mmCIF file of C-alpha atoms in Angstrom:
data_model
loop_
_atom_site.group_PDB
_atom_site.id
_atom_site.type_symbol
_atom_site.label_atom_id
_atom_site.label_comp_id
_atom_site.label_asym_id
_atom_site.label_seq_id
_atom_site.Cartn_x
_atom_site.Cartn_y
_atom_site.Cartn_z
ATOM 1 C CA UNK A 12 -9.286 20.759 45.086
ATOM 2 C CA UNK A 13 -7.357 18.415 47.165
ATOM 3 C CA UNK A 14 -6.625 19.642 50.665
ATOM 4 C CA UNK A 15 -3.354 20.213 52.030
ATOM 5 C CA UNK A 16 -2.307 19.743 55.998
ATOM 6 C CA UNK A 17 0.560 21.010 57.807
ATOM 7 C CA UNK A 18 1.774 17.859 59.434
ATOM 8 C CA UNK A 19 4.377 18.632 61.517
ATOM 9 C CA UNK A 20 6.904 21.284 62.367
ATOM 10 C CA UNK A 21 10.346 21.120 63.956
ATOM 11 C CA UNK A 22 13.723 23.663 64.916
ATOM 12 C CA UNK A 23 17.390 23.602 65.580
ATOM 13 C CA UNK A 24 18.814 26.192 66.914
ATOM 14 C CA UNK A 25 22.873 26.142 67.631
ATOM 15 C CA UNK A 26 24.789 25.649 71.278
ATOM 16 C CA UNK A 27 26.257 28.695 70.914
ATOM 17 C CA UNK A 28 24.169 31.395 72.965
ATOM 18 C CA UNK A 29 25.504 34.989 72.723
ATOM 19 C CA UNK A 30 24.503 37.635 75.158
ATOM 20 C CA UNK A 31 24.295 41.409 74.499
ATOM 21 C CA UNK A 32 27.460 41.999 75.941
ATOM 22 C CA UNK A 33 29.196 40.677 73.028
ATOM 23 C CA UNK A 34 28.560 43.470 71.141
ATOM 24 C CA UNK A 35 29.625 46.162 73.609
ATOM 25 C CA UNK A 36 32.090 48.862 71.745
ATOM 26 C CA UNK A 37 34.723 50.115 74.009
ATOM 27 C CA UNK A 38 33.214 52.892 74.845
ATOM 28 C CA UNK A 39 29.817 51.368 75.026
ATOM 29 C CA UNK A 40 27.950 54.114 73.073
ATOM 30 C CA UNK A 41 25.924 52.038 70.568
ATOM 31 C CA UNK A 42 24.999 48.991 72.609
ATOM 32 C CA UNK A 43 21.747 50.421 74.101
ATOM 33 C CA UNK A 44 20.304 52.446 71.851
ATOM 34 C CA UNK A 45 17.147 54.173 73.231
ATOM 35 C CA UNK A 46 15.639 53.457 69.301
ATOM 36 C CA UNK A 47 12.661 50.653 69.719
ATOM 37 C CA UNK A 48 13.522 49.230 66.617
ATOM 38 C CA UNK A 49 17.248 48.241 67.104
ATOM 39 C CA UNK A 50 16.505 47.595 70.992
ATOM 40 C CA UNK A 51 18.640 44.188 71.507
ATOM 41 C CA UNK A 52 17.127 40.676 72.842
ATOM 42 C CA UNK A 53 19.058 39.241 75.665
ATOM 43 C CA UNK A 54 20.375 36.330 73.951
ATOM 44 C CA UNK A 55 20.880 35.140 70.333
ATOM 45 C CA UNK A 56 22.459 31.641 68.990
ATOM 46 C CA UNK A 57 25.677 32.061 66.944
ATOM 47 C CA UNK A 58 26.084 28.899 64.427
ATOM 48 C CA UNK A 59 30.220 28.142 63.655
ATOM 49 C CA UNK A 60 31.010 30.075 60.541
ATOM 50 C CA UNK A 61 32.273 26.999 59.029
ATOM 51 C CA UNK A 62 28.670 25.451 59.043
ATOM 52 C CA UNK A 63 26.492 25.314 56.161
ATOM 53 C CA UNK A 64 23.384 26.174 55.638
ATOM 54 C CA UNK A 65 22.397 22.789 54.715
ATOM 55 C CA UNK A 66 23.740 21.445 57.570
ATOM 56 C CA UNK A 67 21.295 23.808 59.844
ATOM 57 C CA UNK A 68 18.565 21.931 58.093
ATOM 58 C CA UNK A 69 19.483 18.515 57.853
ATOM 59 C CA UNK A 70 19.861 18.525 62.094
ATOM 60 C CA UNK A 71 16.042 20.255 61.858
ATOM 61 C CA UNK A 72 14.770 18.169 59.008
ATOM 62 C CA UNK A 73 15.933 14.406 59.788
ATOM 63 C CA UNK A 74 14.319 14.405 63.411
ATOM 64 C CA UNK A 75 11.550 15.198 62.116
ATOM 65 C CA UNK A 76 11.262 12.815 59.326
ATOM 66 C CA UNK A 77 11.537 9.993 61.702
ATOM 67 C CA UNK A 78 8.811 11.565 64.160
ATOM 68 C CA UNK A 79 6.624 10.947 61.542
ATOM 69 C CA UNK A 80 7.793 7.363 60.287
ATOM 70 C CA UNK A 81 7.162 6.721 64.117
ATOM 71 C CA UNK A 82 3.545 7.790 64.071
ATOM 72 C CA UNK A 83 3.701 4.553 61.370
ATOM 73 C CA UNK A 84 3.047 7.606 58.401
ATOM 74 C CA UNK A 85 4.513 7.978 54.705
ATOM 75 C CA UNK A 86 7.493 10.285 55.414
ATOM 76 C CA UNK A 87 8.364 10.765 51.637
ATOM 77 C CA UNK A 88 9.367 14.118 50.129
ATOM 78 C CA UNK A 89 8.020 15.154 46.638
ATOM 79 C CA UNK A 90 9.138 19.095 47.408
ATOM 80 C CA UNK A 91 11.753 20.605 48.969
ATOM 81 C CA UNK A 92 11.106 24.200 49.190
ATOM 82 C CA UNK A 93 14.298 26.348 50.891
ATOM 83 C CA UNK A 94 14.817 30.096 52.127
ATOM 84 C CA UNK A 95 18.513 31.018 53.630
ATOM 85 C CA UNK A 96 19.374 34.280 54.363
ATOM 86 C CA UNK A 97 22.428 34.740 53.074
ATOM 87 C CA UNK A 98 22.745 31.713 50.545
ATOM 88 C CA UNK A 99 26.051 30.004 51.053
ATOM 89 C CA UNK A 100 25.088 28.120 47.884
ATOM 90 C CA UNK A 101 25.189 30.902 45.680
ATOM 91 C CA UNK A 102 24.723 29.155 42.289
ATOM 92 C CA UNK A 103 22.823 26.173 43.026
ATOM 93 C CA UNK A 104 20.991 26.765 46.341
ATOM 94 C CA UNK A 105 21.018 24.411 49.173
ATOM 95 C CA UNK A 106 17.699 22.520 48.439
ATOM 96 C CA UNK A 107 19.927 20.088 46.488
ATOM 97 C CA UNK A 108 22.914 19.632 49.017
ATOM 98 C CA UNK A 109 19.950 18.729 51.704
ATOM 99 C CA UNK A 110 18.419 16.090 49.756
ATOM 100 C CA UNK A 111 21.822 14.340 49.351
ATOM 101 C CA UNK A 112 22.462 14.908 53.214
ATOM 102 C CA UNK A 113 19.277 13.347 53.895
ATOM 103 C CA UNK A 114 19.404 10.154 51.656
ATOM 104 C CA UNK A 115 16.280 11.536 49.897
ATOM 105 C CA UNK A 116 15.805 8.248 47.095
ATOM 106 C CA UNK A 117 14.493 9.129 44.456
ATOM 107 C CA UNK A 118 15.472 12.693 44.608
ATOM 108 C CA UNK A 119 12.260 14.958 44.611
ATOM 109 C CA UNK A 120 10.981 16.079 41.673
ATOM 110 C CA UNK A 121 10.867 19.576 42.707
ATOM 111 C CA UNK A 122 13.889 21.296 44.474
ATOM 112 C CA UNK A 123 12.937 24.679 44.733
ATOM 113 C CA UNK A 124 15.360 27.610 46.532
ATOM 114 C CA UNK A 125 13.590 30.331 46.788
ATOM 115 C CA UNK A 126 15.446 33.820 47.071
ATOM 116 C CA UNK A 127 13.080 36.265 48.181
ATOM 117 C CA UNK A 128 10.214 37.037 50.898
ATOM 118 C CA UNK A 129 12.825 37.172 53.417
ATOM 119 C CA UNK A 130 11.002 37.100 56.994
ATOM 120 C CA UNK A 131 7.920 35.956 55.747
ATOM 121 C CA UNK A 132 8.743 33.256 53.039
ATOM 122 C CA UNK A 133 7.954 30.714 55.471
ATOM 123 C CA UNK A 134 4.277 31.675 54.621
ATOM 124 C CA UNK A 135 5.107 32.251 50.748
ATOM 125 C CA UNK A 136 6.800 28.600 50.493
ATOM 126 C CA UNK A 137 3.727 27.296 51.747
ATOM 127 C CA UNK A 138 1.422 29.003 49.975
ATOM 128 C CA UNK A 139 3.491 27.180 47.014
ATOM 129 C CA UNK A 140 3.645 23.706 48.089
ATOM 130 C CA UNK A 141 0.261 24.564 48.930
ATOM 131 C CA UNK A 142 -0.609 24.627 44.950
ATOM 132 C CA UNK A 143 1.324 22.082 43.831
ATOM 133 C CA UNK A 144 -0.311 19.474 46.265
ATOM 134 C CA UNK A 145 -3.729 20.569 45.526
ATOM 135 C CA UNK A 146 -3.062 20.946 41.473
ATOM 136 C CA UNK A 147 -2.254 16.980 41.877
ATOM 137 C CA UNK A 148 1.534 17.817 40.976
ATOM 138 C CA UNK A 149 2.704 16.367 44.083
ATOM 139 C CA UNK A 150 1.612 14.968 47.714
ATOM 140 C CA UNK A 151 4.034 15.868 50.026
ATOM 141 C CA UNK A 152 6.407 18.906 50.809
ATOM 142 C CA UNK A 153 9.494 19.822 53.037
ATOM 143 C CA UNK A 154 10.483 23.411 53.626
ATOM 144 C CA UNK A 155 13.227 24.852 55.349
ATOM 145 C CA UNK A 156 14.145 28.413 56.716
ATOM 146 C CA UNK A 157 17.655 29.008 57.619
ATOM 147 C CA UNK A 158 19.017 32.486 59.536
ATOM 148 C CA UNK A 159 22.532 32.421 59.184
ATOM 149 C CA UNK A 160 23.627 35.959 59.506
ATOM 150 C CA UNK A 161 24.561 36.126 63.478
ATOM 151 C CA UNK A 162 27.274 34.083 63.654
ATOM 152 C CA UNK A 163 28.807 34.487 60.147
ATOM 153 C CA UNK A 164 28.353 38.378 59.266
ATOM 154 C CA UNK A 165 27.392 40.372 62.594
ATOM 155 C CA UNK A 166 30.010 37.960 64.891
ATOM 156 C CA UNK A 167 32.945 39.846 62.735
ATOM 157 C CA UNK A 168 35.224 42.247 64.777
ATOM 158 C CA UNK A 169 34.559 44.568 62.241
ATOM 159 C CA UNK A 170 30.571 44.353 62.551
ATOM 160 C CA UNK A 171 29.925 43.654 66.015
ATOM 161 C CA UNK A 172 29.977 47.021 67.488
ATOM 162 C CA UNK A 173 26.933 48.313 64.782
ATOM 163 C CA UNK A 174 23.761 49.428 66.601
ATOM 164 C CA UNK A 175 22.030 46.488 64.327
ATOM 165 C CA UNK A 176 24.958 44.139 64.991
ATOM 166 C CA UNK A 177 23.220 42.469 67.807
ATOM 167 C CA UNK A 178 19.415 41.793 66.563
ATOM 168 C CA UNK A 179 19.972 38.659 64.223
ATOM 169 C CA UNK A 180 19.944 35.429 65.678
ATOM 170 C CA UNK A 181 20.898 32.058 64.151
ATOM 171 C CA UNK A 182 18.452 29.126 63.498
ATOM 172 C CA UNK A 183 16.797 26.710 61.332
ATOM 173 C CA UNK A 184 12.907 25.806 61.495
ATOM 174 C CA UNK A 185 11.172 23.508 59.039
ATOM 175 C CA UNK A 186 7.695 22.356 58.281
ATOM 176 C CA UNK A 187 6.374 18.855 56.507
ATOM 177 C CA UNK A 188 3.167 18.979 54.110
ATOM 178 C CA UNK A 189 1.014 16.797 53.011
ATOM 179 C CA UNK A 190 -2.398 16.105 51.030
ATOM 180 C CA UNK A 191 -5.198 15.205 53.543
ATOM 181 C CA UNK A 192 -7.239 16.941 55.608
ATOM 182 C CA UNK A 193 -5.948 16.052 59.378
ATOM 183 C CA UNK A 194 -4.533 20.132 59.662
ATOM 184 C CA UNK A 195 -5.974 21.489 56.979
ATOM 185 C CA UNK A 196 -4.531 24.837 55.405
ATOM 186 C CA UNK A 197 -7.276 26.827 54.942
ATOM 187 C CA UNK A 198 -6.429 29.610 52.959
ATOM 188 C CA UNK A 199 -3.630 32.357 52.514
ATOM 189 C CA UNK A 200 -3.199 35.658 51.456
ATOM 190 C CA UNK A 201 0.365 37.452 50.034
ATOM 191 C CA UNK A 202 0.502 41.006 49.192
ATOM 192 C CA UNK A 203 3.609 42.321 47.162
ATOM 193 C CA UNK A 204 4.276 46.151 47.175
ATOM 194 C CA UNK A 205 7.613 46.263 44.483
ATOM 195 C CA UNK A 206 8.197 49.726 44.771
ATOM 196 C CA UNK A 207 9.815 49.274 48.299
ATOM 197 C CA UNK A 208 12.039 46.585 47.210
ATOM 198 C CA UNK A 209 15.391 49.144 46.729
ATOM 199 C CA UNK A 210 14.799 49.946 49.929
ATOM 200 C CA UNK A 211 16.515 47.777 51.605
ATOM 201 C CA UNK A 212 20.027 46.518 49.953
ATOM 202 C CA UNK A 213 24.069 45.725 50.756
ATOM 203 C CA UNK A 214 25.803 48.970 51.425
ATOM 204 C CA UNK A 215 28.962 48.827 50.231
ATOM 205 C CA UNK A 216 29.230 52.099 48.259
ATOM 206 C CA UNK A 217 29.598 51.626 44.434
ATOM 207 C CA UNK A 218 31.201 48.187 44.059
ATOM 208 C CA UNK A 219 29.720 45.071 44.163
ATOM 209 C CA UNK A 220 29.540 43.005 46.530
ATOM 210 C CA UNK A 221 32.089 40.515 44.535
ATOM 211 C CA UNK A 222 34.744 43.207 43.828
ATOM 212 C CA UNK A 223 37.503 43.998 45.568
ATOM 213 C CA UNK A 224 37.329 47.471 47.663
ATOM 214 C CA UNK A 225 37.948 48.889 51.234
ATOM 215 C CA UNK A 226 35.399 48.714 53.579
ATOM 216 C CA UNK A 227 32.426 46.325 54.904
ATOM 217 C CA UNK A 228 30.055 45.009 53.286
ATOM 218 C CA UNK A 229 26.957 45.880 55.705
ATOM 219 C CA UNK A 230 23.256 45.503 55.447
ATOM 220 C CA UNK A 231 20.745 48.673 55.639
ATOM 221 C CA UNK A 232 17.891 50.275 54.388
ATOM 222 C CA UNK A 233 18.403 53.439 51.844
ATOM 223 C CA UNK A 234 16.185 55.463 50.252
ATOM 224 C CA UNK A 235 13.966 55.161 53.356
ATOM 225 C CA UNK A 236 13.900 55.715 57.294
ATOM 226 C CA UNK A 237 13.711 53.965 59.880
ATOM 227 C CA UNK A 238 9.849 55.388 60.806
ATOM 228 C CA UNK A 239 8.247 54.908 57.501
ATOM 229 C CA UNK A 240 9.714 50.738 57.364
ATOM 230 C CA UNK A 241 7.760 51.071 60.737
ATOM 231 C CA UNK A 242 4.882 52.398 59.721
ATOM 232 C CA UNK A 243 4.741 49.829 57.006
ATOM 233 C CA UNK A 244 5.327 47.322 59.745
ATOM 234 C CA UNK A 245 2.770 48.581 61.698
ATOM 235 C CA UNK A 246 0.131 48.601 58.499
ATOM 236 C CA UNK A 247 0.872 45.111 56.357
ATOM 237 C CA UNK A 248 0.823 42.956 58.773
ATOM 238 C CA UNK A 249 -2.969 43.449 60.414
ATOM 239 C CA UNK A 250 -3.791 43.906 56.815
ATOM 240 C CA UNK A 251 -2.939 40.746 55.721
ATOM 241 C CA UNK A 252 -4.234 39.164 58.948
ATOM 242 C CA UNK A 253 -7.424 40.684 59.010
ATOM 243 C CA UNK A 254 -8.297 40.031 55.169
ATOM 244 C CA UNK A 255 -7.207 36.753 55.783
ATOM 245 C CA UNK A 256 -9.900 36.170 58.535
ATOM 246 C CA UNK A 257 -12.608 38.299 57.000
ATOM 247 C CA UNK A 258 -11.964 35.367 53.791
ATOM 248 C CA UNK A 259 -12.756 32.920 56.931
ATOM 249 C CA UNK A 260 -15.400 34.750 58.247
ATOM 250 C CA UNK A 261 -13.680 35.091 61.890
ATOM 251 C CA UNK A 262 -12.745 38.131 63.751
ATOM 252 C CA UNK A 263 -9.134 38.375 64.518
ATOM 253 C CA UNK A 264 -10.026 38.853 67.748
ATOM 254 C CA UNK A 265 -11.029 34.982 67.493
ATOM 255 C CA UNK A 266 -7.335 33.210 66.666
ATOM 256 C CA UNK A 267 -6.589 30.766 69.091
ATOM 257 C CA UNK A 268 -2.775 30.998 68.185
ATOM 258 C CA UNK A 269 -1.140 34.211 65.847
ATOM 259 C CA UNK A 270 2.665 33.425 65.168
ATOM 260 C CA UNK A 271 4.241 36.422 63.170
ATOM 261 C CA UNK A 272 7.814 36.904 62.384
ATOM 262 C CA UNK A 273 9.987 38.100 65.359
ATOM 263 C CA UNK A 274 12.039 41.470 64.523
ATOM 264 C CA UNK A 275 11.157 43.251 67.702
ATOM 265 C CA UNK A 276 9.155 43.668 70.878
ATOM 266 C CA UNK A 277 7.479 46.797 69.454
ATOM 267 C CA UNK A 278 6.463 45.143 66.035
ATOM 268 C CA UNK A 279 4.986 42.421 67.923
ATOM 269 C CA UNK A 280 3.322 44.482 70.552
ATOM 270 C CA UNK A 281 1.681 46.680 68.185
ATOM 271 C CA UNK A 282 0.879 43.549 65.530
ATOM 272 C CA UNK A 283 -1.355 41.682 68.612
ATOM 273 C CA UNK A 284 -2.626 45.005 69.768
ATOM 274 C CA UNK A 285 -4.121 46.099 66.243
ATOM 275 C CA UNK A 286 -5.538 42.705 66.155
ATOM 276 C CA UNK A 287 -7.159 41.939 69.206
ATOM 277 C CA UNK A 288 -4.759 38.824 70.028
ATOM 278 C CA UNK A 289 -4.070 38.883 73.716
ATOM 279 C CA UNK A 290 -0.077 37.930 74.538
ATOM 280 C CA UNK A 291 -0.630 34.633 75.779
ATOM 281 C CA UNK A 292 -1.999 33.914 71.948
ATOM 282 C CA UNK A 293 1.093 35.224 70.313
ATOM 283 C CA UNK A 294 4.016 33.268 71.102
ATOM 284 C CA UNK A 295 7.343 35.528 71.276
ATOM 285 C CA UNK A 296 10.845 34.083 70.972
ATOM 286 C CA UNK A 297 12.777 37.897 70.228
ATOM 287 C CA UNK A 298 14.151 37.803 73.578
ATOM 288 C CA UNK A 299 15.786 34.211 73.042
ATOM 289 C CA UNK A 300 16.788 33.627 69.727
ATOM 290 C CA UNK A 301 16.796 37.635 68.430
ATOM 291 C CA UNK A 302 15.383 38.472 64.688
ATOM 292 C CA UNK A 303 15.623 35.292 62.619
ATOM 293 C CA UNK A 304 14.417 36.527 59.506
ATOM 294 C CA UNK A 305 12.755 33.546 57.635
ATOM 295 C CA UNK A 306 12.966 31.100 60.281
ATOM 296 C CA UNK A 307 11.138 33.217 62.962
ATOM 297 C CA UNK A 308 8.047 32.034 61.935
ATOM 298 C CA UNK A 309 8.567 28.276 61.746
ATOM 299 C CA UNK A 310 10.889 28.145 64.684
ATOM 300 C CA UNK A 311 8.443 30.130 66.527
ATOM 301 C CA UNK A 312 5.530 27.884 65.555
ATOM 302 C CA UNK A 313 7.557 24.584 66.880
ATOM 303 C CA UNK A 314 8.334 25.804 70.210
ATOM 304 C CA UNK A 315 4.416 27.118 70.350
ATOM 305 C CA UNK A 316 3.275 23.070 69.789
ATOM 306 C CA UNK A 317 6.080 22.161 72.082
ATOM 307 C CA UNK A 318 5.163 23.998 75.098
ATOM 308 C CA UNK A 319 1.657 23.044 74.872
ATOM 309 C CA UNK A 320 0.490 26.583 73.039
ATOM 310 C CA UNK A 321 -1.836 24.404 69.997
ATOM 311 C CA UNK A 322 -4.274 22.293 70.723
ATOM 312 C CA UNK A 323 -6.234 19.998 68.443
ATOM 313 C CA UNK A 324 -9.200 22.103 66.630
ATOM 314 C CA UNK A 325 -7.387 25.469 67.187
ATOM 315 C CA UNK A 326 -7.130 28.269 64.497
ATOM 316 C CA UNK A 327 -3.490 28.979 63.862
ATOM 317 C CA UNK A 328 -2.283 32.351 62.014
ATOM 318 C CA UNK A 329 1.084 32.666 60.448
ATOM 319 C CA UNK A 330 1.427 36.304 59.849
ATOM 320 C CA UNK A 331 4.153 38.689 59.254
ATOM 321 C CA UNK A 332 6.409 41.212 56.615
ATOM 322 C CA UNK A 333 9.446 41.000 54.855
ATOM 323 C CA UNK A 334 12.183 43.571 54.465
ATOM 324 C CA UNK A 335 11.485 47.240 54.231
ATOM 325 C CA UNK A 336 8.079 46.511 53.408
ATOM 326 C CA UNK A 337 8.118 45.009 50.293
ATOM 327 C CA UNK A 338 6.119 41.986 50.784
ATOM 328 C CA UNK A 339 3.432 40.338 53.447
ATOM 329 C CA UNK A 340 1.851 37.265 53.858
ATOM 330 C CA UNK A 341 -0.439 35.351 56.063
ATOM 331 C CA UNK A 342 -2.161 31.824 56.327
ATOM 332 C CA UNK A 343 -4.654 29.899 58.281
ATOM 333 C CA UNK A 344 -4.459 26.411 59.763
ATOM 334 C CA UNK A 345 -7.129 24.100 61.625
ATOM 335 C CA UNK A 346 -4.972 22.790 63.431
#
């Protein structure tokens, strides 16, 4: 099996920063709430709603390429591999309009949007490159994670006054793979659980989304609480982690660096706690950027390396859970 490396990671993350006071109602009733789980960070970046999700990426993506034709290394892209929030490329993704900001020539063989895994399909892209690479169908990969919901669909009059109005953030983070063994990804694990997938939908009564109708179209959870996505939370997460490491033969206890999506302090208190990680080992960005779904993770990961968190020989975690529960992943790097 040919090995695959994580060779580089990189972020952009918008001018705009938006503090919690933004969202205040008049009356201020709903912008403290005493609930844990829609507790606000203190800041969030807004990108303009004319921006494109492509656009997010190429400003990520294109500093990074050259970073690596710097280090004198092949910088060409057999995969790209995309996950946007809401896609502003409805019927033909953004994977496509990236390549032709970037210049990509020959276009990549493999343009691949993927829709779902939400928070975590940083992990579940690589997992896929992953295959490809060592099945010999290709040698290099670029993914992208875009949260684009702040700015866009929370910054509306309308929405901004919503008790989950203020946790989004806006950001892009992106990763390059390659085959070779100079960061090695050493194995990953994904763990689906479909019958929490209608728990978390648009709410916009009986209409679609497309149709014509009074009132907003929102994001929320339905046939479940609040408590049980928590408890599922709470339970994936340091289930995929741990069966991850017991694959490796290390104790959790043992990860020199455990970056998990970011969708609140308590998620991420309890996620190290369960563990064994100590803080210091689990980089947290909530307060900064807020919740940004997909792009927590990678984001995350590339202000970890740039503030000296990774250090050559270190065992890096990428851990977290998408949606109401529906889906986990995790994966292991040497770095």
């Amino acid at each position: 099996m040919i090995p695959v490396s994580l060779v580089d990671v990189d972020a952009f993350l918008p001018e705009r920063v938006v503090g919690a006071d933004f969202y205040l109602s008049p009356d201020a009733a709903e912008a403290d709430s005493d609930n844990h789980f829609l507790r606000a960070p203190a800041e969030r970046r807004h990108i303009d709603p004319r921006e494109t999700a492509s656009q997010l990426m190429e400003r990520a993506v294109a500093p990074m390429l050259e970073r690596i034709r710097a280090r004198g290394e092949d910088a060409h892209v057999d995969m790209v591999l995309t996950n946007v929030t809401i896609p502003d490329r409805i019927i033909n993704g953004s994977g496509a309009e990236l390549v032709n900001r970037l210049g990509l020539k020959p276009a990549p063989e493999w343009i691949i949007d993927v829709h779902n895994s939400g928070c975590i399909s940083f992990v579940h892209m690589m997992k896929i490159a992953r295959q490809v690479i060592a099945s010999g169908g290709a040698r290099s990969a670029l993914i992208c994670n875009v949260a684009n919901m702040a700015g866009q669909f929370f910054a509306r009059p309308e929405m901004r006054h919503r008790r989950h109005a203020p946790i989004p953030g806006d950001g892009c983070g992106v990763a390059f793979l390659r085959a070779g063994d100079e960061s090695p990804i050493l194995d990953s694990v994904t763990l689906h659980e479909p019958r929490y997938t209608y728990d978390m939908n648009l709410s916009v009564d009986t209409r679609k989304y497309w149709e014509p109708g009074e009132g907003e179209v929102d994001f929320g959870f339905t046939n479940s609480g609040v408590q049980e996505i928590v408890e599922r939370g709470n339970r994936m997460v340091p289930r995929v982690t741990t069966e991850l490491c017991e694959r490796l033969g290390t104790p959790t206890a043992d990860i020199d660096l455990l970056v998990t999506n970011q969708p609140n302090r308590m998620f991420l208190a309890n996620w190290r706690e369960s563990l064994g990680v100590k803080p210091e080992r689990h980089p947290d960005t909530f307060d900064s950027y807020g919740n940004l779904f997909g792009a927590g993770v990678p984001v995350t990961l590339a202000k970890a390396r740039d503030d000296g968190m990774l250090r050559k020989g270190d065992l890096l975690v990428l851990s977290g859970f998408a949606y109401a529960g529906d889906f986990a992943a995790a994966t292991a790097v040497r770095w």
